Amino acid sequence: MKSNNTIKLTCMVVDDDEVSRSIITHFIKKTDYLELQFSCESAVEAHNLLKKDPDLDIIFLDVEMPEMTGMELLQTLDDRTKNVILTTSREKYAVEAFEYDVSDYLVKPINYARFLKATAKVLKKVTEEMDVPVDSNYLFVRVNHKIVKISPKDILYIEALSDYILIHTDKNRYIVHSTMKGIEEKLESFKSFTRIHRSYIVNLDHLESVQDINVVVNNKSIPIGRSYRNQFIERLNIL
């Protein structure tokens, strides 16, 4: 597990008031475990950014904004953006806010001590999620701010997707923020997995057939990369 002083929680600030944005931005920059990713002057701007990059650790969200309110933006968020800290000059929204399972609720003017208390709560949550017991019979991955336990025998194949990987099983598909090299290292102790392409790792236990330059896994045709072909053929131990 990483120690607290090496964890960086990525943040977004959403507030139509420039002074309020500046204060929260200043607090973020002076806190060693926080890192500002985006500063938005409207919920609409934040919504468009979150569609492209939803995996932020904390969103500081003002409640009252024109065009789209903070509450309306909250309704559009998925599980990947769970850690929302609402900011507002009025306490009347507190009850409604916690119906959305927000992490905390800060009333303006916000002081640094109260800001730290709110962010420390999120840091504790993220740290506890990362502190997962090691079990050599399972693979643990972080999905949507949760640690998910996957049995390797259930994995059909793994596919690269930009900065993410897709882990395909019979029943589910998990989107994980990782590289192919990173997941290869996690799978080293499970001998049934082999890389057959820069974008694919397959579980040989689920291999149905090999057809020229493709393999078939669960009725899915997957290409064999030229640089991986010889190594893959050696793994098959063909009679």
Short mmCIF file of C-alpha atoms in Angstrom, two decimals, residues 12-196:
data_model
loop_
_atom_site.label_atom_id
_atom_site.label_comp_id
_atom_site.label_asym_id
_atom_site.label_seq_id
_atom_site.Cartn_x
_atom_site.Cartn_y
_atom_site.Cartn_z
CA MET A 12 -11.84 19.38 -9.98
CA VAL A 13 -13.21 22.72 -8.77
CA VAL A 14 -16.61 23.79 -10.12
CA ASP A 15 -17.85 27.24 -9.09
CA ASP A 16 -19.16 30.23 -11.06
CA ASP A 17 -17.60 32.63 -8.52
CA GLU A 18 -13.98 33.42 -9.35
CA VAL A 19 -13.04 34.29 -5.76
CA SER A 20 -14.43 31.00 -4.44
CA ARG A 21 -12.58 29.04 -7.13
CA SER A 22 -9.34 30.84 -6.25
CA ILE A 23 -9.68 30.06 -2.54
CA ILE A 24 -10.27 26.32 -3.10
CA THR A 25 -7.50 26.21 -5.71
CA HIS A 26 -5.12 27.80 -3.19
CA PHE A 27 -6.12 25.23 -0.54
CA ILE A 28 -5.54 22.37 -2.99
CA LYS A 29 -2.10 23.63 -3.96
CA LYS A 30 -0.95 23.90 -0.34
CA THR A 31 -2.13 20.36 0.49
CA ASP A 32 0.49 17.76 -0.45
CA TYR A 33 -1.93 14.89 -1.14
CA LEU A 34 -4.13 16.92 -3.53
CA GLU A 35 -3.55 17.78 -7.18
CA LEU A 36 -5.71 20.17 -9.23
CA GLN A 37 -6.73 18.75 -12.60
CA PHE A 38 -9.56 21.06 -13.70
CA SER A 39 -11.06 24.41 -12.65
CA CYS A 40 -14.50 25.10 -14.15
CA GLU A 41 -16.69 28.19 -13.97
CA SER A 42 -19.88 26.30 -14.82
CA ALA A 43 -21.50 22.91 -14.26
CA VAL A 44 -21.94 22.58 -18.03
CA GLU A 45 -18.18 22.89 -18.58
CA ALA A 46 -17.57 20.34 -15.81
CA HIS A 47 -20.12 17.94 -17.28
CA ASN A 48 -18.38 17.99 -20.68
CA LEU A 49 -14.97 17.38 -19.10
CA LEU A 50 -16.26 14.54 -16.92
CA LYS A 51 -17.60 12.71 -19.96
CA LYS A 52 -14.01 12.53 -21.24
CA ASP A 53 -12.17 12.01 -17.94
CA PRO A 54 -14.53 10.73 -15.22
CA ASP A 55 -11.93 9.15 -12.93
CA LEU A 56 -11.26 12.12 -10.66
CA ASP A 57 -10.84 11.53 -6.95
CA ILE A 58 -12.59 14.67 -5.64
CA ILE A 59 -14.99 17.20 -7.15
CA PHE A 60 -15.51 20.45 -5.23
CA LEU A 61 -18.94 21.43 -6.49
CA ASP A 62 -20.81 24.68 -5.90
CA VAL A 63 -24.57 24.19 -5.47
CA GLU A 64 -25.99 27.40 -6.96
CA MET A 65 -24.90 28.08 -10.55
CA PRO A 66 -26.72 29.36 -13.66
CA GLU A 67 -27.68 27.06 -16.58
CA MET A 68 -27.04 23.89 -14.56
CA THR A 69 -26.94 23.74 -10.77
CA GLY A 70 -24.58 21.62 -8.74
CA MET A 71 -27.47 19.35 -7.77
CA GLU A 72 -28.37 18.84 -11.42
CA LEU A 73 -24.75 17.96 -12.22
CA LEU A 74 -24.76 15.49 -9.32
CA GLN A 75 -27.63 13.62 -10.97
CA THR A 76 -25.49 13.04 -14.10
CA LEU A 77 -22.47 11.60 -12.29
CA ASP A 78 -21.74 7.88 -12.27
CA ASP A 79 -19.93 5.72 -9.71
CA ARG A 80 -16.52 6.80 -10.96
CA THR A 81 -17.04 10.28 -9.50
CA LYS A 82 -18.38 9.40 -6.06
CA ASN A 83 -16.23 11.70 -3.91
CA VAL A 84 -18.08 15.00 -4.23
CA ILE A 85 -17.59 17.80 -1.70
CA LEU A 86 -20.35 20.37 -2.08
CA THR A 87 -19.66 24.05 -1.45
CA THR A 88 -22.34 26.68 -0.88
CA SER A 89 -23.12 29.88 0.98
CA ARG A 90 -26.41 28.42 2.24
CA GLU A 91 -26.90 25.54 4.67
CA LYS A 92 -30.44 24.77 3.47
CA TYR A 93 -29.17 22.29 0.84
CA ALA A 94 -27.40 20.04 3.35
CA VAL A 95 -30.18 17.46 3.76
CA GLU A 96 -30.72 17.14 0.01
CA ALA A 97 -26.97 16.94 -0.57
CA PHE A 98 -26.48 13.90 1.62
CA GLU A 99 -29.26 12.09 -0.21
CA TYR A 100 -26.75 11.98 -3.07
CA ASP A 101 -24.16 10.34 -0.80
CA VAL A 102 -21.70 13.23 -1.08
CA SER A 103 -18.45 13.05 0.88
CA ASP A 104 -18.93 16.36 2.69
CA TYR A 105 -20.68 19.73 2.63
CA LEU A 106 -18.71 22.97 3.10
CA VAL A 107 -20.42 26.26 3.90
CA LYS A 108 -18.76 29.42 2.60
CA PRO A 109 -16.63 31.19 3.65
CA ILE A 110 -14.54 28.03 3.87
CA ASN A 111 -11.52 27.97 6.16
CA TYR A 112 -8.51 25.74 5.60
CA ALA A 113 -9.03 23.61 8.72
CA ARG A 114 -12.54 22.64 7.62
CA PHE A 115 -11.29 22.05 4.08
CA LEU A 116 -8.61 19.67 5.42
CA LYS A 117 -11.16 17.75 7.47
CA ALA A 118 -13.29 17.15 4.38
CA THR A 119 -10.42 16.08 2.14
CA ALA A 120 -8.82 13.92 4.84
CA LYS A 121 -12.06 11.95 4.97
CA VAL A 122 -11.72 11.16 1.24
CA LEU A 123 -8.01 10.36 1.63
CA LYS A 124 -8.84 7.86 4.39
CA LYS A 125 -11.48 6.20 2.21
CA VAL A 126 -9.16 5.89 -0.81
CA THR A 127 -6.28 4.62 1.33
CA GLU A 128 -8.47 1.94 2.92
CA GLU A 129 -9.63 0.81 -0.53
CA MET A 130 -6.01 0.39 -1.62
CA ASP A 131 -5.11 -1.62 1.50
CA VAL A 132 -6.36 -4.98 0.19
CA PRO A 133 -5.14 -8.30 1.64
CA VAL A 134 -2.93 -10.27 -0.74
CA ASP A 135 -4.45 -13.49 -1.98
CA SER A 136 -2.39 -15.37 -4.54
CA ASN A 137 -5.48 -17.14 -5.88
CA TYR A 138 -7.26 -13.97 -6.97
CA LEU A 139 -6.70 -10.75 -8.86
CA PHE A 140 -7.69 -7.49 -7.19
CA VAL A 141 -8.40 -4.47 -9.39
CA ARG A 142 -9.73 -0.99 -8.71
CA VAL A 143 -12.99 -0.37 -10.58
CA ASN A 144 -15.18 2.71 -10.05
CA HIS A 145 -13.50 3.59 -6.74
CA LYS A 146 -14.02 0.04 -5.45
CA ILE A 147 -11.63 -2.88 -5.12
CA VAL A 148 -13.04 -5.81 -7.09
CA LYS A 149 -11.91 -9.40 -6.52
CA ILE A 150 -11.71 -11.45 -9.73
CA SER A 151 -10.94 -15.13 -10.06
CA PRO A 152 -8.36 -15.51 -12.87
CA LYS A 153 -10.03 -18.71 -14.09
CA ASP A 154 -13.08 -16.60 -14.99
CA ILE A 155 -11.10 -14.21 -17.20
CA LEU A 156 -11.52 -14.95 -20.91
CA TYR A 157 -9.22 -12.29 -22.31
CA ILE A 158 -7.93 -8.79 -21.62
CA GLU A 159 -8.10 -5.98 -24.14
CA ALA A 160 -6.21 -2.66 -24.26
CA LEU A 161 -8.25 0.51 -24.61
CA SER A 162 -6.21 3.73 -24.61
CA ASP A 163 -5.23 4.38 -20.96
CA TYR A 164 -7.51 1.58 -19.74
CA ILE A 165 -7.86 -2.16 -20.07
CA LEU A 166 -11.02 -4.24 -20.45
CA ILE A 167 -11.10 -7.48 -18.49
CA HIS A 168 -13.63 -9.80 -20.12
CA THR A 169 -15.25 -12.61 -18.13
CA ASP A 170 -18.28 -14.79 -18.88
CA LYS A 171 -20.60 -12.53 -16.90
CA ASN A 172 -18.94 -9.12 -16.70
CA ARG A 173 -16.61 -6.66 -18.37
CA TYR A 174 -14.41 -4.57 -16.05
CA ILE A 175 -12.90 -1.26 -17.15
CA VAL A 176 -9.65 -0.73 -15.23
CA HIS A 177 -7.22 2.19 -15.34
CA SER A 178 -4.02 0.26 -16.14
CA THR A 179 -1.52 -0.51 -18.87
CA MET A 180 -1.11 -3.91 -20.51
CA LYS A 181 2.37 -4.14 -18.99
CA GLY A 182 0.89 -3.48 -15.55
CA ILE A 183 -1.75 -6.20 -15.83
CA GLU A 184 0.84 -8.61 -17.29
CA GLU A 185 2.93 -8.18 -14.15
CA LYS A 186 -0.10 -8.89 -11.95
CA LEU A 187 -0.81 -12.07 -13.94
CA GLU A 188 2.74 -13.47 -13.88
CA SER A 189 1.87 -16.08 -11.24
CA PHE A 190 -1.10 -17.35 -13.28
CA LYS A 191 0.46 -19.53 -15.95
CA SER A 192 -2.56 -19.81 -18.25
CA PHE A 193 -2.27 -16.22 -19.51
CA THR A 194 -0.23 -15.20 -22.52
CA ARG A 195 0.18 -12.03 -24.54
CA ILE A 196 -0.67 -12.63 -28.20
#
